[in-house]
């Protein structure tokens, strides 16, 4: 096993569940491999009891689809699979079929940085059944995680008010890409910088960092260590003051601030990484101000999340910059989003689209059938509701959206008096990329701008006001009739 | 950004925190870059309130260290960093220094699959300060996550008693490597197979899987879909029975079992992925037995973890194979281990090792100074206690181990009457790998065998009996004296 040689440098096409291959093989055997289908990727609940979610991961999905092809090594691995008695799992002709398989799907997706809600498709894949299936697992892996972290970051940035937030979760992240993708998603969600140098290199995210306790411990005493650090970075010194005793550390930092001042330089900041952050940040602020250094910033860290930060803000802690790691990059309080990927339509032999419904004992788990899209209505710059509708819907002057879970929650929207935007954008057409990728900076700006279009009550961190998202009335009725028909059919069996 | 081209194929040397570079630069400026130090990687609490932890990740660490070097691209990125006003962050001579930097550390580590406990070093790095620092973050990233998941897997496998456990978390894992590394760690922890085909390809883990609900939905009805699947896999058919109505699904599966029987084949199993697993598995068992198919296995899945599995076992659910995803690969109830990496000794200019202590207001956060190792004592094949000791400790007939947090917890061990094993094994010497890597199968066997050496009360999933791990008495006294000295010094300031 070689991380840097074998892993990730070639094809990622095998990064999928084995059952996608058993189904692919069985579709192929049944002559259904090329039958056209539509699948939607969506989630059923905002994470973290949030009132909103921030989409991320599309850029990885685009890469994945563009590189979708079986390498000789992949094919050899599949051809080599057997039942333990030497009988190959897959016929040789199927391996040949995979060899020639080219990505040819249409993909429509919500752009990265967009604000999204339960039940709406984030990614819609239309194409041959076999390709739709093989893509299921990698798409879920990518979108689930990055959307989760972008949302967590947005919440943390909201809690920080206008202060910068540094993401530094690399050491606790779930694996290498669990760190890199998290740094990227955190930046989309509004973080200002990352500690992860490789994320800086790959994605152009600003990197930040100062020194560790070990720096202090490698010197005779703290003051000497501070001086040596300031010597190396006279224009960018931030001193970690809590290696031994925080108050004494602040005193030593003030000594260094004075020395820098004599040289016409400024101490940039101090960092506190332990103890009571409200207490010590206020002591530090007072000591620094009294010593004539009101401009020295106070950086705080230590298992922070949006709730602790809100509490520190309410306590008027003197914190200017927030360092957030574990709780952000692992989405600690809910480490998986739980998005799913469900078939909603299948083309029959006559070339007609047949809507597909999957029943469930839990009505929240019944999918939305047909080929649909999402439209957001905006009045005076404020988002007022999102409508999930069948793509062939004719123009209407007024629409009603109905919550699929609680149909008594409805909203009537006057189309004529609202701006609107269709959220699923064309990304691939017949396997060709037709979407022009925005820069990461543009994506981050989109997230900020889109979030600004939502009423602050939807962005409340606890017990948020629920933003209206629903099925357009005729889609709602259509879905209900399909559910009833399917249930009657089932009982008839 | 290209996952498969730019990412992971070259150097991962920048996969570290920026503060490692600011410190590296400042060490270099201070003439301390080559000063020798010892750092230990350890955790302070077993995850999941477990009574034990299973080490994993060393194989990745070995790869990382062997590939440790700055590529031209890395160097260009670092050289290009500036303060925003065009002034380079690092002097050109430092970039040249990095260019010539070769990995030259000694690394001693606990082997993968070993059972480990709080406070003991899992990895000990001895080498130039600058290298020790740069390695901190990637080592923590790798070991933290893989150890966490191996431990979670071991707990889940314990809950499954002798039943096989399939890991299928790819779709909910935290990123690409969050999935691949998790599949590997899950296998180490005792899982039997993975759904992740790429993990199968890279690591040789057996892969498993059947079909999804979408398979059923792409046919006119469930029976037809079952038949088509059995046609493709007459020797390996497992049928997912809960797409529409579970009881009806079991009836249809029995139809297929009969058809297979007529052909001299056997239905391998059915899978239930929703609803009350205790209720439906017992109904399924009864229906299958009554129909003459007592050998058909029942696979269950749906947000399982060790606690739900234990409850299902207690309810005598008829489940033969367990599919576990999200809760395993994200270590859902505690998604980060929280291991740290602390300096414990530094060589002074006279070439003497000086022990290093880091005080803290929380005594659990005070590190263990000096260059130490761990010895496990075994009596009649059972582990009776682990001793953390200074490497220069002379042979003794009897030792006392003292819990560093609660010094009233002590245990006296008669060395003469016990077998013992030193847990830190030499991995690198002066940058050269001297460790022969075991196969993944050997690592998995080690985990199983080592776990077997611990009393079952230590492996209880809830409220386990605490296994004795402590500092050898003279190390304990030494540490206490250093703490008191440091505190006196601090107060004297």
PDB file of N, CA and C in Angstrom, chain B residues 99-152:
ATOM      1  N   UNK B  99      15.019  22.017   0.785  1.00  0.00           N
ATOM      2  CA  UNK B  99      15.254  21.233  -0.428  1.00  0.00           C
ATOM      3  C   UNK B  99      16.160  20.047  -0.141  1.00  0.00           C
ATOM      4  N   UNK B 100      17.132  20.275   0.721  1.00  0.00           N
ATOM      5  CA  UNK B 100      18.109  19.221   1.028  1.00  0.00           C
ATOM      6  C   UNK B 100      17.715  18.367   2.224  1.00  0.00           C
ATOM      7  N   UNK B 101      16.572  18.707   2.824  1.00  0.00           N
ATOM      8  CA  UNK B 101      16.180  17.998   4.042  1.00  0.00           C
ATOM      9  C   UNK B 101      15.824  16.550   3.736  1.00  0.00           C
ATOM     10  N   UNK B 102      16.463  15.643   4.465  1.00  0.00           N
ATOM     11  CA  UNK B 102      16.168  14.208   4.314  1.00  0.00           C
ATOM     12  C   UNK B 102      15.607  13.692   5.630  1.00  0.00           C
ATOM     13  N   UNK B 103      14.645  12.834   5.541  1.00  0.00           N
ATOM     14  CA  UNK B 103      14.078  12.224   6.741  1.00  0.00           C
ATOM     15  C   UNK B 103      15.155  11.398   7.435  1.00  0.00           C
ATOM     16  N   UNK B 104      15.428  11.670   8.692  1.00  0.00           N
ATOM     17  CA  UNK B 104      16.530  10.986   9.375  1.00  0.00           C
ATOM     18  C   UNK B 104      16.177  10.586  10.804  1.00  0.00           C
ATOM     19  N   UNK B 105      14.886  10.531  11.120  1.00  0.00           N
ATOM     20  CA  UNK B 105      14.472  10.253  12.499  1.00  0.00           C
ATOM     21  C   UNK B 105      14.532   8.765  12.830  1.00  0.00           C
ATOM     22  N   UNK B 106      14.568   8.492  14.147  1.00  0.00           N
ATOM     23  CA  UNK B 106      14.236   7.165  14.675  1.00  0.00           C
ATOM     24  C   UNK B 106      12.742   7.185  14.986  1.00  0.00           C
ATOM     25  N   UNK B 107      12.056   6.158  14.549  1.00  0.00           N
ATOM     26  CA  UNK B 107      10.660   6.027  14.963  1.00  0.00           C
ATOM     27  C   UNK B 107      10.456   4.658  15.588  1.00  0.00           C
ATOM     28  N   UNK B 108       9.891   4.672  16.780  1.00  0.00           N
ATOM     29  CA  UNK B 108       9.473   3.436  17.449  1.00  0.00           C
ATOM     30  C   UNK B 108       7.968   3.529  17.620  1.00  0.00           C
ATOM     31  N   UNK B 109       7.292   2.431  17.390  1.00  0.00           N
ATOM     32  CA  UNK B 109       5.823   2.515  17.438  1.00  0.00           C
ATOM     33  C   UNK B 109       5.207   1.190  17.843  1.00  0.00           C
ATOM     34  N   UNK B 110       4.020   1.299  18.389  1.00  0.00           N
ATOM     35  CA  UNK B 110       3.193   0.134  18.667  1.00  0.00           C
ATOM     36  C   UNK B 110       2.704  -0.389  17.311  1.00  0.00           C
ATOM     37  N   UNK B 111       2.721  -1.685  17.133  1.00  0.00           N
ATOM     38  CA  UNK B 111       2.300  -2.246  15.854  1.00  0.00           C
ATOM     39  C   UNK B 111       0.796  -2.116  15.648  1.00  0.00           C
ATOM     40  N   UNK B 112       0.389  -2.112  14.408  1.00  0.00           N
ATOM     41  CA  UNK B 112      -1.035  -2.042  14.099  1.00  0.00           C
ATOM     42  C   UNK B 112      -1.738  -3.299  14.615  1.00  0.00           C
ATOM     43  N   UNK B 113      -2.933  -3.102  15.109  1.00  0.00           N
ATOM     44  CA  UNK B 113      -3.704  -4.216  15.645  1.00  0.00           C
ATOM     45  C   UNK B 113      -3.435  -4.457  17.127  1.00  0.00           C
ATOM     46  N   UNK B 114      -2.445  -3.755  17.683  1.00  0.00           N
ATOM     47  CA  UNK B 114      -2.138  -3.911  19.108  1.00  0.00           C
ATOM     48  C   UNK B 114      -3.223  -3.235  19.951  1.00  0.00           C
ATOM     49  N   UNK B 115      -3.492  -3.798  21.109  1.00  0.00           N
ATOM     50  CA  UNK B 115      -4.443  -3.182  22.031  1.00  0.00           C
ATOM     51  C   UNK B 115      -3.683  -2.162  22.874  1.00  0.00           C
ATOM     52  N   UNK B 116      -4.176  -0.942  22.900  1.00  0.00           N
ATOM     53  CA  UNK B 116      -3.461   0.146  23.582  1.00  0.00           C
ATOM     54  C   UNK B 116      -4.393   0.895  24.526  1.00  0.00           C
ATOM     55  N   UNK B 117      -3.757   1.730  25.362  1.00  0.00           N
ATOM     56  CA  UNK B 117      -4.504   2.407  26.425  1.00  0.00           C
ATOM     57  C   UNK B 117      -4.026   3.856  26.575  1.00  0.00           C
ATOM     58  N   UNK B 118      -4.793   4.653  27.303  1.00  0.00           N
ATOM     59  CA  UNK B 118      -4.422   6.063  27.487  1.00  0.00           C
ATOM     60  C   UNK B 118      -3.010   6.241  28.062  1.00  0.00           C
ATOM     61  N   UNK B 119      -2.394   7.325  27.656  1.00  0.00           N
ATOM     62  CA  UNK B 119      -1.097   7.799  28.165  1.00  0.00           C
ATOM     63  C   UNK B 119       0.125   7.083  27.610  1.00  0.00           C
ATOM     64  N   UNK B 120      -0.038   5.889  27.075  1.00  0.00           N
ATOM     65  CA  UNK B 120       1.160   5.209  26.557  1.00  0.00           C
ATOM     66  C   UNK B 120       1.476   5.734  25.155  1.00  0.00           C
ATOM     67  N   UNK B 121       2.765   5.847  24.827  1.00  0.00           N
ATOM     68  CA  UNK B 121       3.095   6.309  23.477  1.00  0.00           C
ATOM     69  C   UNK B 121       2.671   5.278  22.435  1.00  0.00           C
ATOM     70  N   UNK B 122       2.021   5.735  21.357  1.00  0.00           N
ATOM     71  CA  UNK B 122       1.735   4.857  20.215  1.00  0.00           C
ATOM     72  C   UNK B 122       2.854   5.004  19.191  1.00  0.00           C
ATOM     73  N   UNK B 123       3.385   6.212  19.113  1.00  0.00           N
ATOM     74  CA  UNK B 123       4.510   6.486  18.214  1.00  0.00           C
ATOM     75  C   UNK B 123       5.480   7.373  18.973  1.00  0.00           C
ATOM     76  N   UNK B 124       6.747   7.047  18.881  1.00  0.00           N
ATOM     77  CA  UNK B 124       7.783   7.877  19.497  1.00  0.00           C
ATOM     78  C   UNK B 124       8.737   8.303  18.392  1.00  0.00           C
ATOM     79  N   UNK B 125       8.900   9.603  18.244  1.00  0.00           N
ATOM     80  CA  UNK B 125       9.772  10.132  17.191  1.00  0.00           C
ATOM     81  C   UNK B 125      10.979  10.774  17.849  1.00  0.00           C
ATOM     82  N   UNK B 126      12.154  10.385  17.401  1.00  0.00           N
ATOM     83  CA  UNK B 126      13.394  10.966  17.923  1.00  0.00           C
ATOM     84  C   UNK B 126      14.192  11.463  16.737  1.00  0.00           C
ATOM     85  N   UNK B 127      14.537  12.745  16.746  1.00  0.00           N
ATOM     86  CA  UNK B 127      15.284  13.281  15.620  1.00  0.00           C
ATOM     87  C   UNK B 127      15.387  14.790  15.712  1.00  0.00           C
ATOM     88  N   UNK B 128      15.878  15.410  14.648  1.00  0.00           N
ATOM     89  CA  UNK B 128      16.027  16.869  14.640  1.00  0.00           C
ATOM     90  C   UNK B 128      14.681  17.545  14.896  1.00  0.00           C
ATOM     91  N   UNK B 129      14.712  18.565  15.747  1.00  0.00           N
ATOM     92  CA  UNK B 129      13.493  19.314  16.098  1.00  0.00           C
ATOM     93  C   UNK B 129      12.630  19.622  14.886  1.00  0.00           C
ATOM     94  N   UNK B 130      13.262  20.090  13.833  1.00  0.00           N
ATOM     95  CA  UNK B 130      12.512  20.548  12.671  1.00  0.00           C
ATOM     96  C   UNK B 130      11.719  19.399  12.035  1.00  0.00           C
ATOM     97  N   UNK B 131      12.309  18.222  12.001  1.00  0.00           N
ATOM     98  CA  UNK B 131      11.590  17.085  11.419  1.00  0.00           C
ATOM     99  C   UNK B 131      10.493  16.595  12.351  1.00  0.00           C
ATOM    100  N   UNK B 132      10.833  16.548  13.647  1.00  0.00           N
ATOM    101  CA  UNK B 132       9.813  16.142  14.628  1.00  0.00           C
ATOM    102  C   UNK B 132       8.578  17.021  14.500  1.00  0.00           C
ATOM    103  N   UNK B 133       8.782  18.319  14.318  1.00  0.00           N
ATOM    104  CA  UNK B 133       7.634  19.236  14.236  1.00  0.00           C
ATOM    105  C   UNK B 133       6.847  19.018  12.950  1.00  0.00           C
ATOM    106  N   UNK B 134       7.550  18.949  11.842  1.00  0.00           N
ATOM    107  CA  UNK B 134       6.834  18.818  10.562  1.00  0.00           C
ATOM    108  C   UNK B 134       5.996  17.544  10.519  1.00  0.00           C
ATOM    109  N   UNK B 135       6.467  16.510  11.227  1.00  0.00           N
ATOM    110  CA  UNK B 135       5.739  15.235  11.218  1.00  0.00           C
ATOM    111  C   UNK B 135       4.513  15.233  12.137  1.00  0.00           C
ATOM    112  N   UNK B 136       4.461  16.186  13.058  1.00  0.00           N
ATOM    113  CA  UNK B 136       3.394  16.152  14.061  1.00  0.00           C
ATOM    114  C   UNK B 136       2.003  15.999  13.449  1.00  0.00           C
ATOM    115  N   UNK B 137       1.655  16.903  12.550  1.00  0.00           N
ATOM    116  CA  UNK B 137       0.265  16.951  12.078  1.00  0.00           C
ATOM    117  C   UNK B 137      -0.112  15.736  11.231  1.00  0.00           C
ATOM    118  N   UNK B 138       0.706  15.350  10.239  1.00  0.00           N
ATOM    119  CA  UNK B 138       0.293  14.161   9.472  1.00  0.00           C
ATOM    120  C   UNK B 138       0.212  12.906  10.331  1.00  0.00           C
ATOM    121  N   UNK B 139       1.132  12.734  11.279  1.00  0.00           N
ATOM    122  CA  UNK B 139       1.070  11.549  12.144  1.00  0.00           C
ATOM    123  C   UNK B 139      -0.217  11.546  12.961  1.00  0.00           C
ATOM    124  N   UNK B 140      -0.577  12.707  13.489  1.00  0.00           N
ATOM    125  CA  UNK B 140      -1.820  12.779  14.257  1.00  0.00           C
ATOM    126  C   UNK B 140      -3.023  12.503  13.361  1.00  0.00           C
ATOM    127  N   UNK B 141      -3.025  13.097  12.186  1.00  0.00           N
ATOM    128  CA  UNK B 141      -4.153  12.879  11.262  1.00  0.00           C
ATOM    129  C   UNK B 141      -4.346  11.393  10.989  1.00  0.00           C
ATOM    130  N   UNK B 142      -3.257  10.724  10.682  1.00  0.00           N
ATOM    131  CA  UNK B 142      -3.327   9.314  10.284  1.00  0.00           C
ATOM    132  C   UNK B 142      -3.707   8.418  11.463  1.00  0.00           C
ATOM    133  N   UNK B 143      -2.976   8.551  12.559  1.00  0.00           N
ATOM    134  CA  UNK B 143      -3.163   7.639  13.695  1.00  0.00           C
ATOM    135  C   UNK B 143      -4.490   7.905  14.407  1.00  0.00           C
ATOM    136  N   UNK B 144      -4.821   9.170  14.589  1.00  0.00           N
ATOM    137  CA  UNK B 144      -6.080   9.501  15.264  1.00  0.00           C
ATOM    138  C   UNK B 144      -7.254   8.806  14.600  1.00  0.00           C
ATOM    139  N   UNK B 145      -7.366   8.971  13.311  1.00  0.00           N
ATOM    140  CA  UNK B 145      -8.559   8.475  12.627  1.00  0.00           C
ATOM    141  C   UNK B 145      -8.578   6.955  12.527  1.00  0.00           C
ATOM    142  N   UNK B 146      -7.470   6.370  12.108  1.00  0.00           N
ATOM    143  CA  UNK B 146      -7.484   4.926  11.868  1.00  0.00           C
ATOM    144  C   UNK B 146      -7.616   4.148  13.186  1.00  0.00           C
ATOM    145  N   UNK B 147      -7.003   4.668  14.234  1.00  0.00           N
ATOM    146  CA  UNK B 147      -7.136   4.022  15.547  1.00  0.00           C
ATOM    147  C   UNK B 147      -8.573   4.116  16.044  1.00  0.00           C
ATOM    148  N   UNK B 148      -9.176   5.268  15.811  1.00  0.00           N
ATOM    149  CA  UNK B 148     -10.576   5.465  16.208  1.00  0.00           C
ATOM    150  C   UNK B 148     -11.476   4.431  15.537  1.00  0.00           C
ATOM    151  N   UNK B 149     -11.317   4.265  14.231  1.00  0.00           N
ATOM    152  CA  UNK B 149     -12.215   3.367  13.486  1.00  0.00           C
ATOM    153  C   UNK B 149     -11.909   1.897  13.790  1.00  0.00           C
ATOM    154  N   UNK B 150     -10.635   1.553  13.941  1.00  0.00           N
ATOM    155  CA  UNK B 150     -10.303   0.163  14.293  1.00  0.00           C
ATOM    156  C   UNK B 150     -10.947  -0.200  15.637  1.00  0.00           C
ATOM    157  N   UNK B 151     -10.957   0.750  16.548  1.00  0.00           N
ATOM    158  CA  UNK B 151     -11.553   0.508  17.862  1.00  0.00           C
ATOM    159  C   UNK B 151     -13.067   0.350  17.754  1.00  0.00           C
ATOM    160  N   UNK B 152     -13.665   1.244  16.977  1.00  0.00           N
ATOM    161  CA  UNK B 152     -15.120   1.154  16.779  1.00  0.00           C
ATOM    162  C   UNK B 152     -15.465  -0.202  16.157  1.00  0.00           C
TER     163      UNK B 152
END
